[in-house]
Structure formats: C-alpha cells, structure tokens
Amino acid sequence: ALPFVFISGPCQIESREHAFKIASFLKAATDKAGIPFIFKGSYDKANRTSLSGQRGIGIDEGLKVLGEVRDEFGCPVLTDIHDIEQTRIAAKVVDIIQIPAFLSRQTDLLLAAGETGAVINVKKGQFLAPWDMANVASKIASTSNENILLCDRGTSFGYNTLVSDFRGLPIMSQTGYPVVFDATHSVQEPGGRGGSSGGKRDYATALARAALAVGAAAIFAEAHDDPDNAPSDGPNMLPLEWVEPFLADLKAIDEVAKSRKTGYGF
Amino acid sequence: ALPFVFISGPCQIESREHAFKIASFLKAATDKAGIPFIFKGSYDKANRTSLSGQRGIGIDEGLKVLGEVRDEFGCPVLTDIHDIEQTRIAAKVVDIIQIPAFLSRQTDLLLAAGETGAVINVKKGQFLAPWDMANVASKIASTSNENILLCDRGTSFGYNTLVSDFRGLPIMSQTGYPVVFDATHSVQEPGGRGGSSGGKRDYATALARAALAVGAAAIFAEAHDDPDNAPSDGPNMLPLEWVEPFLADLKAIDEVAKSRKTGYGF
Amino acid sequence: ALPFVFISGPCQIESREHAFKIASFLKAATDKAGIPFIFKGSYDKANRTSLSGQRGIGIDEGLKVLGEVRDEFGCPVLTDIHDIEQTRIAAKVVDIIQIPAFLSRQTDLLLAAGETGAVINVKKGQFLAPWDMANVASKIASTSNENILLCDRGTSFGYNTLVSDFRGLPIMSQTGYPVVFDATHSVQEPGGRGGSSGGKRDYATALARAALAVGAAAIFAEAHDDPDNAPSDGPNMLPLEWVEPFLADLKAIDEVAKSRKTGYGF
Amino acid sequence: ALPFVFISGPCQIESREHAFKIASFLKAATDKAGIPFIFKGSYDKANRTSLSGQRGIGIDEGLKVLGEVRDEFGCPVLTDIHDIEQTRIAAKVVDIIQIPAFLSRQTDLLLAAGETGAVINVKKGQFLAPWDMANVASKIASTSNENILLCDRGTSFGYNTLVSDFRGLPIMSQTGYPVVFDATHSVQEPGGRGGSSGGKRDYATALARAALAVGAAAIFAEAHDDPDNAPSDGPNMLPLEWVEPFLADLKAIDEVAKSRKTGYGF
C-alpha cells in the first residue's frame, strides 16, 4: 500500500511571503520524512462565525500565490471554493478542489467541481453520517470524474463541539475512494468563543495517529508559524515546531497500519 | 401580543395548478381560524440527499407561480434561494427570502439577502447552537435590513436524526427578532432512507404545539394533498385534512402562551 | 381527561421544618390553582458529581418527615431509592417509589420496586431512547404491578448537557402508562461546574409548558425557598415565588391540550 | 513504557468448561504475542435491555470458576459487580473489580469497591464527559486505594448508538491513572435490536488500534468461540479466530505509540 499523504499549510494564504515560508518548511519536513506533501491554502474564509472575522486575500491573488508555490516547491496545491464560478476559476490553477463541509450537499456545486476534472476533496458535513457520503460521491462521479477524496472533519456532538467517529473511516472507504482525516478541524470548537471558533490543537495530533492506525489514506492538518496570532483557526492549527516529530510518529504508525494482517474485520 | 403566523405550502412548487390548490386550501383554513398566512414554495431543491431526487420547476417558472399565488390569494409568499444571483432575482417577486440551514453561515449570501431589503427568514444550521444565530443575524443586520426571522428546524443528534431543543426559542428571541419553528423539517430523518430523507409527520404537530407554548412567533409546516407521493419531504409533510383541527389547537395554545404571566423565567 | 398533576418539593429533605415550609407553600398554591399535588423529597443524594457534595438527611429521618408531610397536608409523597433494601423500607411509608435515571436498567431494582405494590415513577436514563422505556416498564409490570409512571428528565446531548426531545412523550405514552415531564432536571448541566452540576432554571418553565402542550400527564419540578444556596440542584430548582404564576399558565395550557382535537397525529 | 495489557474473555461465564476453553485460547494467544493477559467474565448480567435476556450463572458458581481460571492459567481475573454486598464477596476472589458504566456515579458502590483494596476498573458512564472521571476516581481514591483503572466504553450519541471520542483518553490520563479502552462495548448499539443490544464487531478492531495509537494502557475486548449464538453481546464480541492477527497488529501499533516522540501535544 502507498504511504499516507500529508496535506498541510496555513488556514489562510496571508501573503505570498507567508505562504512560501510555510510551504518551504513543510516541504523540507515531509521530504525528510519521506512523505508525499500537498500544500493547502484558502483565499477566502466565506463562512466565518461572525462578520468581524478576517476573510482573506481574495481569489485572484490567492490563486496566483498557489500557482507560485506549486512551481517553486513542486508540490500539488489545494484550495477550497464556495460557488460554481470560483470552482471553474480555481480549477485552472490548483490540483485539488476542496468542497467545504457546510456545502457538501449542494448538488450544483458538486457537479461543477466534478466537471472541472480536478481532484475533488469533499469534506463530510458535520451534519452527515459517514454512509451519507456515498450519495455525495455519486453526485461528483456522475460527471465521470472519479478523482474523489472523502474527508472527515468531525461530526456535530452537542453544541459548539465536534466528535471524530473513527468507524466512519472504514465506512467511507467502502465507496472505494481514499479517505482523508482532517485532524485540525476535527478538534475545532465551532463558535466556541462567541464571535469565533475555539479548538484544542493538543488533541489533533493524537487523533491523526488514530486515523492512520484505523487506515486513513491521508492526514490533513493546518500548520502555522504563529498559530495563536493567526487570523483564523488559531486555536487548532499546529505550530511548525511540532511538525517534524509528529510526522515521524505518523509515518511509523502508518507503516504498521498499511501492512496490517487480514482476517479480523477492519 | 400578535397571534402566531402560519407559514405553509408544499415542499416544491410542482405546478401552477398544484400550488393554487394548496394555497387555496390553506388560505381558506387560516382565514377561518383567524390566523395570518404566508405561502411557501420552493422552485429548486438544491441539496437533495442523492442525485436522483427531483429538483423542481426552476426559478423562472417558480417565481411566476409565486407571484400569481400572491395576487390571487392576497398572502405574502416565501421561497428559499441557494446563491447570490437567485437571491436578487427572487427578491423582486417574493416577500420573504429564506436562507437554507446548510447555508446559514455563508457570509456573502447573508449579505446579499439583506441587501435586497426583503424579509429574511434564516434557518438555524443543524450544526449551530441557538446562541450562534446572533452572529448570523448580525451579518444580515449589517446591511441595515432588520427584517429578520430566525427559524429553528432541528439540531443534529447522532446520525440521520434531528432533535428540537426548545430552550433554543427563548435563546434566539433574545436577539429581538421573531422566532419561527419549522415543525415539519424538525421531524425529518436526514438521509434516513439511504437515498432520501425519512421523517415522522405524526410528531410535527405535537412539536408545533410545544413551540407555541414556549413562545414562538410563527409556525412553519409544509402541507400537501398527497404527501406519501410528494416528490420531496413526503414523510414529514402534513396531509391537508390535518390542517383545520391542527390550526384550531395551535390557536388555542397560542392565545394562552401570548397572554402568559410574568415573574417566572421564560 | 384528568388535569395534570404537579410533583414538587425540594431536591433534598433538609429538615422537618424546611420540608414543611416547602410543602405548605406548594399545597396552598396547588389547591388555589386546582391542581393535584404530590410532594417529592430525597433522603439521600447517592450519585453526587463529587464526593464533597452533601448527601442528605438519611433514610430513617427522611421517611419520618415524608410520613409527617403526608399526614399534615394530605398529599401523596414520593421519594427516590438506590438499592433493593431501601426500596422495601421506603415503600412502607411513601406512595410513590422513584427509580433514578442512572438505575433505570437495573433489573433487580425494578423488580423489587414493582413487588412493593407502590406506584413506581421510573426516570428514563439519559442514555436511553424513549422507545427503550417499554422494556423498562415490562420489567416492572412482570411483578403484576401496573402502577407505573414513565418520566423524562432529558437525554445526553454532547458533554455536560441534556436535551429534551418532546417526541419522546407520545412515544412513551404508547406504553399506556402516564408520562411525567421532569422540567428542572431536564435543564441540568450534569457535572457542568466541575465538582457539581449546573443548570438554567429559566428554561425549565418554558419546557414544562411545552410538555403539557404535547400531552404530558404530570409535571415534576423541584422548588426551593432559596435555590441559590440549596445543597443540591440549586441552579435548576424554581424559587417559590415563581410557582403561582407558573402553575396558572400550566393549567391554562393543560386545559387546551387535554381537550385537543383529533384527526391529526399526536 | 510498559506494553499494553489485553483484558478479554466471554461476556458471560457460561460454564466452567466454556470459561476454560476461552481462557486457554486467550492465554496461549497472548503468551505467543508477548502481551500481558487478564481474564474477564461476568457471573450476572444485571441490566439487560429486557427481562427476557439471560442473566448468568450466579455469583457463587461464577466466582468459583474465576478462581479456578486464575489457578489454572496463572492470569489475573476481573469481574463486574452490581451492589455493595457483591463487591465484598467478589473481592475475596478476583484481582480486579469492575464498576459498570451505568453505576459509575453511585458513590457508596465506588467507596465499597475502593475499600476492598482490589484494583478497581471503573467504566466511564455513557452519560459522562471524560473530565467527569476525575471526580469518579477521587471517590475511590478517598478510600486510600489508588489502584484505579479508568475505562472508556463509548459515549451516548443520539439514540441506540455510542461514539468513541479519542480525545477522552489523554483527558482521562491526566488523572495519572491508566486508561483502558473497551473496544467491543464501544461498538454496541444499546437497545438497538428492540429487546436486546446490537453492535458491529468489525469496527471494534479498528477502534482498538486507534486507542493504542493514541496511548491507551490496555485494551478490553470480549471474545467468544461462537459469538453469533452467545447469550449476550454477541453482535460485538470477537470470534476467537480473529484474536491472533488482531493482537499482532495491536502489539506493533503499541510499540510505535509507546516510543513516540515528545514535543508536539498528545
């Protein structure tokens, strides 16, 4: 089996310089660990908890930076889109189009994404069961685009809290599409700070190990050089200094999991 | 205090003839009961569980029918929109623009809706806490449009199930905006039939009485002449023959609740 | 249909004097409102969040006070028990034996309670579905004691929070046994203060109205002359001064609900 | 760090012969894998979903079998108790007294268990948060017995379903007590078959790997030679033929997890 892929980057593309700094660090760390790397960055945070949350650099500038990151570091790049027009524009630049969790049931957006021919990483809505993702994937696959990733970023559990149900990974794998575990958003506390989301990054790393032990194909985890002052998702992003030891452990877990025995269930 | 408002209609505008049939019935029933009536109909079901679910009549034809219903029956009309362009088009015809629950955190859509000047009925995402709706309302109000309705249509509770937390009504009322209880979607079982949603209409009526006893300003409940064969939301829509006795009981509960005593909490 | 019954009293029997004070107030208030009254008091809080929580007056003294309350005020009395021996002792004094929610699946305790011949009020475990209570009731009914009340006191919803699912009342009613809604424990926040439970009494009154609108046969709500300084359940108990206006509104809702129309689901 | 411990056995002690068969198999398999083994068996199922569920062999015969298993196979033995008297009797025979999840808040039972001086394995109630277990452990520790294990067997998630929140393991570890993950009860569907519980054993093995990757000290997993015909917990118990490959994978995951790097959160 192939080793797991690490999808990482800052929550927002804050500037060309900042994106390059993070990408450079992550590319070196993943190269050192022997792990495939995909750079993730958002040009717009379209569903902030409150209006005062910072939105982002915008699609034109954001896609320009993403293209430059790919050229400079030789890694695929991923961004999330929020409507059909953005999807078509972004697909001209990025390798992977990401459908946000809140939009995972919007049929026209899924179809438009599929039709671009890009790889589509669709996040499971916090309001969906793992088995509901087969219907979501079918919408995309109806465009004859089978380059689909299914991503778990947590499920609603009471108010302002998510829980990661690891039964969901083998359930989603039964579609035949690779399953991604989004470790940093899974520990978000949505709206938990009143006007913004909270989170507990300490648990993200433990959950990422769990996801690989279960059999995830990729780990998604946002990282930042100064998460406590980041414009979004600060409480759950990983500081860069965590990345190297974290990746080493992930790789060791993944090697065991990918060579696991047969004959006993999932 | 004003009496409660009844927002009702078929899930989908199936045809001009069908919409008129339902509107005519509901208008007569609400007139008889002395309850203000708003007609609701969707021209597109944009987030069906699976691709095979029927989408709807389309925006042009749908808005035409809604305009004709208003002219014929003299009632305000409401429809739900799914992107910014639709919002601007629909606001030229309908009195109330509805933001679907899945889209309740999409900032640009909320702003575009607010800017139309229409009344905005925004459904609480199944993934949001009642207190999170203050931030949602603030996004709309930032456009200087204070014609906002906050609508509860259930909260994620395990998989394929919603629960109605009636603490949420007084919590959302603290924003100062009227609170609507959507009785029929609250008893939906999202994705519960595999390729479509299930539901239990029997409970919708009990929950509607509860909502008025708590203090809701309006009840939203979809109704249909043949719900078991409706193209969407059949398991939870009310058959027309339920409407008259149901409204009579709602009115009696509402009268007690609207004149309730002070001095003891909510 | 019979009017609803009001089950109330302090969480703990703090002393004979205190119990009489509360019982006297509640008896007068319910007499004035024309509502049947059952006095509730606990002699032991056997499952406090932490060891430092105050336990109670003890079974001997507690039952003595309960017997005296009944003699003085002419109302039935209810207490909760925690093991088989206590059940047998308590049943000699009280009219209604209450099975705590955490113990609602303990077969031997249910059988022992049933065998006393007392009325048994069994609370739905926070971990049980409403339909699971049919099995619980059957355990009791197997002793040929059909004097069973099924009581909803909330369902686990994320951590340290309960939610009241009002679909549960008609579901439990299908057993044929009367359904009680416990308004003050339903708004508890279990363990929510670290070493003790929190709660929000403001919502208890709204939920009680909702329960009667749905069709509950009885409302359970603890009341205290100084809830903020009570030894247990302070955050959710009602202050005595709320009782009179609250009961007046409950009665009005109940009258509407008990005479509700037929022909439209629950 | 010490390797993980495997706690296993049939749900019920069905007979001396059956217990010996299972214990013999498990002892050989754990010896081969180099994993410490604790035998688990229940003499009474005191909280079956319905009255028709088989209760068990009884305390006298059950404890006799457990003592003989220990003598024959040289492994510690564990059983669960349901009241104070049973606790004192069982502690004379078994090494580990287990407090059932439903009883995890019963103060007197926790104190009685602590006072026996036995190791106490207390299961987190399905209605408790992981941080609530610090209060539970303190009740036991107040008896000067610090031989405490904290065990996660799932948390209520909607109706008839549990979810395993793996953030809970590091949270409970902060008490300083070893944390056990109960893999087979975590995939139970309580009451899910109407008159009995369902479950999905296929997921138990994946969740056990996840728990060790996170850092659990022990895995609890019931096993049976014919689970589909077992008198209780059949749908979630592991068949014996799964045990050997499962243990090999668990051991490999555990070795990685126990030697994991520092410097990056949990």
PDB file of C-alpha atoms in Angstrom, chain A residues 33-129:
ATOM      1  CA  ALA A  33      10.298  12.097   6.461  1.00  0.00           C
ATOM      2  CA  GLY A  34       9.688  10.593   3.019  1.00  0.00           C
ATOM      3  CA  ILE A  35       6.009  11.570   2.978  1.00  0.00           C
ATOM      4  CA  PRO A  36       4.148  12.977  -0.057  1.00  0.00           C
ATOM      5  CA  PHE A  37       3.070  16.574   0.509  1.00  0.00           C
ATOM      6  CA  ILE A  38       0.146  18.659  -0.750  1.00  0.00           C
ATOM      7  CA  PHE A  39       0.050  22.379   0.055  1.00  0.00           C
ATOM      8  CA  LYS A  40      -3.274  23.769   1.269  1.00  0.00           C
ATOM      9  CA  GLY A  41      -4.238  27.439   1.484  1.00  0.00           C
ATOM     10  CA  SER A  42      -7.534  29.372   1.427  1.00  0.00           C
ATOM     11  CA  TYR A  43      -8.025  32.643  -0.421  1.00  0.00           C
ATOM     12  CA  ASP A  44     -11.351  33.386   1.263  1.00  0.00           C
ATOM     13  CA  LYS A  45     -12.968  32.327   4.528  1.00  0.00           C
ATOM     14  CA  ALA A  46     -16.532  32.510   3.349  1.00  0.00           C
ATOM     15  CA  ASN A  47     -18.365  31.236   6.416  1.00  0.00           C
ATOM     16  CA  ARG A  48     -16.672  32.878   9.397  1.00  0.00           C
ATOM     17  CA  THR A  49     -18.560  32.645  12.690  1.00  0.00           C
ATOM     18  CA  SER A  50     -19.079  36.412  12.741  1.00  0.00           C
ATOM     19  CA  LEU A  51     -18.808  39.267  10.311  1.00  0.00           C
ATOM     20  CA  SER A  52     -15.721  40.627  12.062  1.00  0.00           C
ATOM     21  CA  GLY A  53     -13.648  37.534  11.194  1.00  0.00           C
ATOM     22  CA  GLN A  54     -10.951  38.255   8.564  1.00  0.00           C
ATOM     23  CA  ARG A  55     -11.989  36.974   5.132  1.00  0.00           C
ATOM     24  CA  GLY A  56      -8.731  36.514   3.210  1.00  0.00           C
ATOM     25  CA  ILE A  57      -6.587  37.705   0.368  1.00  0.00           C
ATOM     26  CA  GLY A  58      -9.125  37.123  -2.436  1.00  0.00           C
ATOM     27  CA  ILE A  59      -9.309  34.660  -5.284  1.00  0.00           C
ATOM     28  CA  ASP A  60      -7.058  36.396  -7.831  1.00  0.00           C
ATOM     29  CA  GLU A  61      -4.140  36.981  -5.513  1.00  0.00           C
ATOM     30  CA  GLY A  62      -4.692  33.682  -3.727  1.00  0.00           C
ATOM     31  CA  LEU A  63      -4.608  31.544  -6.855  1.00  0.00           C
ATOM     32  CA  LYS A  64      -1.504  33.411  -8.032  1.00  0.00           C
ATOM     33  CA  VAL A  65       0.296  32.524  -4.819  1.00  0.00           C
ATOM     34  CA  LEU A  66      -0.855  28.897  -5.010  1.00  0.00           C
ATOM     35  CA  GLY A  67       0.472  28.593  -8.558  1.00  0.00           C
ATOM     36  CA  GLU A  68       3.784  30.022  -7.463  1.00  0.00           C
ATOM     37  CA  VAL A  69       4.005  27.657  -4.507  1.00  0.00           C
ATOM     38  CA  ARG A  70       3.500  24.731  -6.839  1.00  0.00           C
ATOM     39  CA  ASP A  71       6.115  25.992  -9.260  1.00  0.00           C
ATOM     40  CA  GLU A  72       8.624  26.732  -6.532  1.00  0.00           C
ATOM     41  CA  PHE A  73       8.245  23.611  -4.410  1.00  0.00           C
ATOM     42  CA  GLY A  74       6.974  21.063  -6.896  1.00  0.00           C
ATOM     43  CA  CYS A  75       4.039  20.003  -4.764  1.00  0.00           C
ATOM     44  CA  PRO A  76       0.357  19.747  -5.680  1.00  0.00           C
ATOM     45  CA  VAL A  77      -1.782  22.567  -4.294  1.00  0.00           C
ATOM     46  CA  LEU A  78      -5.308  22.508  -2.839  1.00  0.00           C
ATOM     47  CA  THR A  79      -7.836  25.230  -2.147  1.00  0.00           C
ATOM     48  CA  ASP A  80     -11.483  25.416  -1.141  1.00  0.00           C
ATOM     49  CA  ILE A  81     -14.163  27.071  -3.221  1.00  0.00           C
ATOM     50  CA  HIS A  82     -17.589  28.445  -2.318  1.00  0.00           C
ATOM     51  CA  ASP A  83     -19.556  28.802  -5.513  1.00  0.00           C
ATOM     52  CA  ILE A  84     -19.669  27.496  -9.063  1.00  0.00           C
ATOM     53  CA  GLU A  85     -17.835  30.400 -10.646  1.00  0.00           C
ATOM     54  CA  GLN A  86     -14.944  30.162  -8.192  1.00  0.00           C
ATOM     55  CA  THR A  87     -14.756  26.446  -8.824  1.00  0.00           C
ATOM     56  CA  ARG A  88     -14.152  26.925 -12.532  1.00  0.00           C
ATOM     57  CA  ILE A  89     -11.586  29.649 -11.948  1.00  0.00           C
ATOM     58  CA  ALA A  90      -9.707  27.794  -9.236  1.00  0.00           C
ATOM     59  CA  ALA A  91      -9.577  24.537 -11.177  1.00  0.00           C
ATOM     60  CA  LYS A  92      -7.416  26.243 -13.786  1.00  0.00           C
ATOM     61  CA  VAL A  93      -4.700  26.664 -11.173  1.00  0.00           C
ATOM     62  CA  VAL A  94      -4.979  24.142  -8.368  1.00  0.00           C
ATOM     63  CA  ASP A  95      -4.669  20.371  -8.446  1.00  0.00           C
ATOM     64  CA  ILE A  96      -7.284  19.693  -5.827  1.00  0.00           C
ATOM     65  CA  ILE A  97     -10.585  21.491  -5.368  1.00  0.00           C
ATOM     66  CA  GLN A  98     -11.993  21.226  -1.888  1.00  0.00           C
ATOM     67  CA  ILE A  99     -15.721  21.319  -1.138  1.00  0.00           C
ATOM     68  CA  PRO A 100     -16.330  22.802   2.332  1.00  0.00           C
ATOM     69  CA  ALA A 101     -18.275  20.679   4.806  1.00  0.00           C
ATOM     70  CA  PHE A 102     -21.219  23.087   5.011  1.00  0.00           C
ATOM     71  CA  LEU A 103     -21.579  22.865   1.209  1.00  0.00           C
ATOM     72  CA  SER A 104     -21.229  19.102   0.899  1.00  0.00           C
ATOM     73  CA  ARG A 105     -24.876  18.598  -0.054  1.00  0.00           C
ATOM     74  CA  GLN A 106     -25.089  21.420  -2.667  1.00  0.00           C
ATOM     75  CA  THR A 107     -25.694  19.383  -5.785  1.00  0.00           C
ATOM     76  CA  ASP A 108     -24.801  22.015  -8.386  1.00  0.00           C
ATOM     77  CA  LEU A 109     -21.514  22.831  -6.704  1.00  0.00           C
ATOM     78  CA  LEU A 110     -20.552  19.153  -6.549  1.00  0.00           C
ATOM     79  CA  LEU A 111     -21.402  18.728 -10.217  1.00  0.00           C
ATOM     80  CA  ALA A 112     -19.474  21.854 -11.227  1.00  0.00           C
ATOM     81  CA  ALA A 113     -16.467  20.665  -9.260  1.00  0.00           C
ATOM     82  CA  GLY A 114     -16.609  17.238 -10.856  1.00  0.00           C
ATOM     83  CA  GLU A 115     -16.856  18.711 -14.291  1.00  0.00           C
ATOM     84  CA  THR A 116     -13.556  20.555 -13.924  1.00  0.00           C
ATOM     85  CA  GLY A 117     -11.746  17.212 -13.961  1.00  0.00           C
ATOM     86  CA  ALA A 118      -9.665  18.251 -10.946  1.00  0.00           C
ATOM     87  CA  VAL A 119      -9.237  16.020  -7.945  1.00  0.00           C
ATOM     88  CA  ILE A 120     -12.145  16.804  -5.580  1.00  0.00           C
ATOM     89  CA  ASN A 121     -11.643  16.629  -1.817  1.00  0.00           C
ATOM     90  CA  VAL A 122     -15.116  16.784  -0.329  1.00  0.00           C
ATOM     91  CA  LYS A 123     -15.467  17.238   3.391  1.00  0.00           C
ATOM     92  CA  LYS A 124     -18.203  15.325   5.172  1.00  0.00           C
ATOM     93  CA  GLY A 125     -20.758  17.808   6.530  1.00  0.00           C
ATOM     94  CA  GLN A 126     -20.776  17.930  10.319  1.00  0.00           C
ATOM     95  CA  PHE A 127     -24.472  17.068   9.948  1.00  0.00           C
ATOM     96  CA  LEU A 128     -23.922  13.947   7.813  1.00  0.00           C
ATOM     97  CA  ALA A 129     -23.353  10.315   8.701  1.00  0.00           C
TER      98      ALA A 129
END
